[in-house]
Amino acid sequence: QVQLVESGGGLVQAGDSLRLSCEASGRTFSSYAMGWFRQAPGKEREFVAAITWSGKNTYYADSVKGRFTISRDNAKNTVYLQMNSLKPEDTAVYYCAADHLSSSYYYTYTIATAYDYWGQGTQVTVSS
């Protein structure tokens, strides 16, 4: 089992950058694939980015590709989401998620129900 705690959210202006962090408890962090999802008011939770347990493969939603970068530091039990060129439509609560996913298919990582473990979320607000 793993517990996840996100941090790094805040209020920024369009075009600014933020880096979210998600720190995991437990000794087996390196065995988990990690994902970032977001949920805006009145909308469903949507996939943002994911990284395999090894860090070798990353996956992104089209809406953030080229602007966001997911990475992980297994020595620190932490996964990061670097968000650049932020837009007002990026405003949402951002959640990190973990599970033992080993597929090589992009689609597998985009499904929220594929992840068993979730953090409490961190608010990102981008003003225009």
PDB file of C-alpha atoms in Angstrom:
ATOM      1  CA  GLN A   1       0.000   0.000   0.000  1.00  0.00           C
ATOM      2  CA  VAL A   2       1.150   3.544  -0.665  1.00  0.00           C
ATOM      3  CA  GLN A   3       0.023   6.947   0.549  1.00  0.00           C
ATOM      4  CA  LEU A   4       0.386   9.980  -1.682  1.00  0.00           C
ATOM      5  CA  VAL A   5       0.678  13.653  -0.766  1.00  0.00           C
ATOM      6  CA  GLU A   6       0.659  16.366  -3.425  1.00  0.00           C
ATOM      7  CA  SER A   7       2.115  19.832  -3.068  1.00  0.00           C
ATOM      8  CA  GLY A   8       3.126  22.800  -5.183  1.00  0.00           C
ATOM      9  CA  GLY A   9      -0.203  24.121  -6.351  1.00  0.00           C
ATOM     10  CA  GLY A  10      -1.106  27.784  -6.280  1.00  0.00           C
ATOM     11  CA  LEU A  11      -2.402  30.837  -8.090  1.00  0.00           C
ATOM     12  CA  VAL A  12      -0.401  31.956 -11.120  1.00  0.00           C
ATOM     13  CA  GLN A  13      -0.901  34.017 -14.237  1.00  0.00           C
ATOM     14  CA  ALA A  14      -1.229  32.686 -17.751  1.00  0.00           C
ATOM     15  CA  GLY A  15       2.186  31.868 -19.157  1.00  0.00           C
ATOM     16  CA  ASP A  16       3.725  31.127 -15.770  1.00  0.00           C
ATOM     17  CA  SER A  17       5.141  27.838 -14.566  1.00  0.00           C
ATOM     18  CA  LEU A  18       4.521  25.579 -11.575  1.00  0.00           C
ATOM     19  CA  ARG A  19       6.028  22.335 -10.411  1.00  0.00           C
ATOM     20  CA  LEU A  20       3.824  19.900  -8.576  1.00  0.00           C
ATOM     21  CA  SER A  21       5.276  17.223  -6.355  1.00  0.00           C
ATOM     22  CA  CYS A  22       3.761  14.010  -5.112  1.00  0.00           C
ATOM     23  CA  GLU A  23       5.572  12.257  -2.307  1.00  0.00           C
ATOM     24  CA  ALA A  24       4.781   8.626  -1.624  1.00  0.00           C
ATOM     25  CA  SER A  25       5.164   6.645   1.546  1.00  0.00           C
ATOM     26  CA  GLY A  26       6.394   3.084   1.585  1.00  0.00           C
ATOM     27  CA  ARG A  27       9.463   1.253   0.353  1.00  0.00           C
ATOM     28  CA  THR A  28       8.034   0.031  -2.927  1.00  0.00           C
ATOM     29  CA  PHE A  29       7.498   3.360  -4.670  1.00  0.00           C
ATOM     30  CA  SER A  30       9.799   2.344  -7.508  1.00  0.00           C
ATOM     31  CA  SER A  31       7.460  -0.512  -8.411  1.00  0.00           C
ATOM     32  CA  TYR A  32       4.482   1.781  -9.083  1.00  0.00           C
ATOM     33  CA  ALA A  33       3.494   3.528 -12.263  1.00  0.00           C
ATOM     34  CA  MET A  34       2.473   7.077 -11.417  1.00  0.00           C
ATOM     35  CA  GLY A  35      -0.110   9.308 -12.988  1.00  0.00           C
ATOM     36  CA  TRP A  36      -1.348  12.870 -12.747  1.00  0.00           C
ATOM     37  CA  PHE A  37      -5.014  13.652 -13.258  1.00  0.00           C
ATOM     38  CA  ARG A  38      -6.984  16.863 -12.864  1.00  0.00           C
ATOM     39  CA  GLN A  39     -10.558  17.822 -12.211  1.00  0.00           C
ATOM     40  CA  ALA A  40     -12.075  21.207 -12.914  1.00  0.00           C
ATOM     41  CA  PRO A  41     -15.365  22.306 -11.321  1.00  0.00           C
ATOM     42  CA  GLY A  42     -18.308  20.615 -12.983  1.00  0.00           C
ATOM     43  CA  LYS A  43     -16.109  18.376 -15.093  1.00  0.00           C
ATOM     44  CA  GLU A  44     -14.959  14.790 -14.924  1.00  0.00           C
ATOM     45  CA  ARG A  45     -11.500  13.857 -13.755  1.00  0.00           C
ATOM     46  CA  GLU A  46      -9.177  13.746 -16.746  1.00  0.00           C
ATOM     47  CA  PHE A  47      -5.791  12.260 -17.464  1.00  0.00           C
ATOM     48  CA  VAL A  48      -2.819  14.602 -17.619  1.00  0.00           C
ATOM     49  CA  ALA A  49       0.373  12.549 -17.629  1.00  0.00           C
ATOM     50  CA  ALA A  50       1.849   9.250 -16.497  1.00  0.00           C
ATOM     51  CA  ILE A  51       5.223   7.632 -16.048  1.00  0.00           C
ATOM     52  CA  THR A  52       6.119   3.983 -15.857  1.00  0.00           C
ATOM     53  CA  TRP A  53       7.699   2.451 -12.787  1.00  0.00           C
ATOM     54  CA  SER A  54      11.142   2.597 -14.381  1.00  0.00           C
ATOM     55  CA  GLY A  55      10.730   6.140 -15.637  1.00  0.00           C
ATOM     56  CA  LYS A  56      11.604   5.010 -19.145  1.00  0.00           C
ATOM     57  CA  ASN A  57       8.211   5.785 -20.643  1.00  0.00           C
ATOM     58  CA  THR A  58       6.016   8.827 -20.228  1.00  0.00           C
ATOM     59  CA  TYR A  59       2.556   9.565 -21.543  1.00  0.00           C
ATOM     60  CA  TYR A  60       0.696  12.842 -21.944  1.00  0.00           C
ATOM     61  CA  ALA A  61      -2.728  14.134 -22.772  1.00  0.00           C
ATOM     62  CA  ASP A  62      -2.763  16.060 -26.023  1.00  0.00           C
ATOM     63  CA  SER A  63      -3.853  19.184 -24.179  1.00  0.00           C
ATOM     64  CA  VAL A  64      -0.601  19.356 -22.189  1.00  0.00           C
ATOM     65  CA  LYS A  65       1.903  17.752 -24.540  1.00  0.00           C
ATOM     66  CA  GLY A  66       4.886  20.032 -25.043  1.00  0.00           C
ATOM     67  CA  ARG A  67       4.034  22.138 -21.984  1.00  0.00           C
ATOM     68  CA  PHE A  68       4.040  19.644 -19.103  1.00  0.00           C
ATOM     69  CA  THR A  69       6.747  17.173 -18.117  1.00  0.00           C
ATOM     70  CA  ILE A  70       6.363  14.280 -15.720  1.00  0.00           C
ATOM     71  CA  SER A  71       9.405  12.837 -13.974  1.00  0.00           C
ATOM     72  CA  ARG A  72      10.217  10.765 -10.933  1.00  0.00           C
ATOM     73  CA  ASP A  73      12.969  10.402  -8.388  1.00  0.00           C
ATOM     74  CA  ASN A  74      12.720   6.950  -6.905  1.00  0.00           C
ATOM     75  CA  ALA A  75      15.384   7.757  -4.312  1.00  0.00           C
ATOM     76  CA  LYS A  76      13.086  10.481  -2.966  1.00  0.00           C
ATOM     77  CA  ASN A  77       9.827   8.562  -3.482  1.00  0.00           C
ATOM     78  CA  THR A  78       8.573  11.528  -5.441  1.00  0.00           C
ATOM     79  CA  VAL A  79       6.968  12.172  -8.796  1.00  0.00           C
ATOM     80  CA  TYR A  80       6.907  15.638 -10.320  1.00  0.00           C
ATOM     81  CA  LEU A  81       4.801  17.497 -12.827  1.00  0.00           C
ATOM     82  CA  GLN A  82       6.546  20.491 -14.339  1.00  0.00           C
ATOM     83  CA  MET A  83       3.922  22.746 -15.887  1.00  0.00           C
ATOM     84  CA  ASN A  84       5.038  25.487 -18.235  1.00  0.00           C
ATOM     85  CA  SER A  85       3.100  27.995 -20.342  1.00  0.00           C
ATOM     86  CA  LEU A  86       0.082  27.585 -18.125  1.00  0.00           C
ATOM     87  CA  LYS A  87      -3.315  28.508 -19.481  1.00  0.00           C
ATOM     88  CA  PRO A  88      -6.561  29.409 -17.690  1.00  0.00           C
ATOM     89  CA  GLU A  89      -8.012  26.097 -18.908  1.00  0.00           C
ATOM     90  CA  ASP A  90      -5.370  24.297 -16.839  1.00  0.00           C
ATOM     91  CA  THR A  91      -7.179  25.471 -13.704  1.00  0.00           C
ATOM     92  CA  ALA A  92      -8.192  22.395 -11.711  1.00  0.00           C
ATOM     93  CA  VAL A  93      -7.446  20.270  -8.700  1.00  0.00           C
ATOM     94  CA  TYR A  94      -4.496  18.065  -9.613  1.00  0.00           C
ATOM     95  CA  TYR A  95      -4.243  14.557  -8.225  1.00  0.00           C
ATOM     96  CA  CYS A  96      -1.446  12.056  -8.347  1.00  0.00           C
ATOM     97  CA  ALA A  97      -2.202   8.366  -8.526  1.00  0.00           C
ATOM     98  CA  ALA A  98      -0.278   5.124  -8.273  1.00  0.00           C
ATOM     99  CA  ASP A  99      -0.704   1.524  -9.284  1.00  0.00           C
ATOM    100  CA  HIS A 100       1.245  -1.485 -10.455  1.00  0.00           C
ATOM    101  CA  LEU A 101       0.693  -0.892 -14.152  1.00  0.00           C
ATOM    102  CA  SER A 102       3.034  -2.613 -16.557  1.00  0.00           C
ATOM    103  CA  SER A 103       1.317  -2.210 -19.897  1.00  0.00           C
ATOM    104  CA  SER A 104       3.021  -0.574 -22.833  1.00  0.00           C
ATOM    105  CA  TYR A 105      -0.271   0.801 -24.110  1.00  0.00           C
ATOM    106  CA  TYR A 106      -0.879   4.528 -23.683  1.00  0.00           C
ATOM    107  CA  TYR A 107      -4.584   3.988 -23.088  1.00  0.00           C
ATOM    108  CA  THR A 108      -3.965   1.905 -19.961  1.00  0.00           C
ATOM    109  CA  TYR A 109      -2.416   4.865 -18.155  1.00  0.00           C
ATOM    110  CA  THR A 110      -5.188   7.301 -19.023  1.00  0.00           C
ATOM    111  CA  ILE A 111      -7.958   5.504 -17.146  1.00  0.00           C
ATOM    112  CA  ALA A 112      -8.527   6.778 -13.626  1.00  0.00           C
ATOM    113  CA  THR A 113     -10.039   3.507 -12.453  1.00  0.00           C
ATOM    114  CA  ALA A 114      -6.786   1.721 -13.298  1.00  0.00           C
ATOM    115  CA  TYR A 115      -5.163   3.394 -10.283  1.00  0.00           C
ATOM    116  CA  ASP A 116      -5.862   2.172  -6.770  1.00  0.00           C
ATOM    117  CA  TYR A 117      -4.053   4.874  -4.809  1.00  0.00           C
ATOM    118  CA  TRP A 118      -4.753   8.596  -4.879  1.00  0.00           C
ATOM    119  CA  GLY A 119      -3.573  11.722  -3.169  1.00  0.00           C
ATOM    120  CA  GLN A 120      -5.839  14.400  -1.745  1.00  0.00           C
ATOM    121  CA  GLY A 121      -5.190  16.854  -4.569  1.00  0.00           C
ATOM    122  CA  THR A 122      -3.637  20.288  -4.912  1.00  0.00           C
ATOM    123  CA  GLN A 123      -5.364  23.311  -6.417  1.00  0.00           C
ATOM    124  CA  VAL A 124      -3.883  25.021  -9.465  1.00  0.00           C
ATOM    125  CA  THR A 125      -5.495  28.275 -10.546  1.00  0.00           C
ATOM    126  CA  VAL A 126      -4.342  30.122 -13.651  1.00  0.00           C
ATOM    127  CA  SER A 127      -5.628  33.644 -14.119  1.00  0.00           C
ATOM    128  CA  SER A 128      -5.861  35.290 -17.528  1.00  0.00           C
TER     129      SER A 128
END
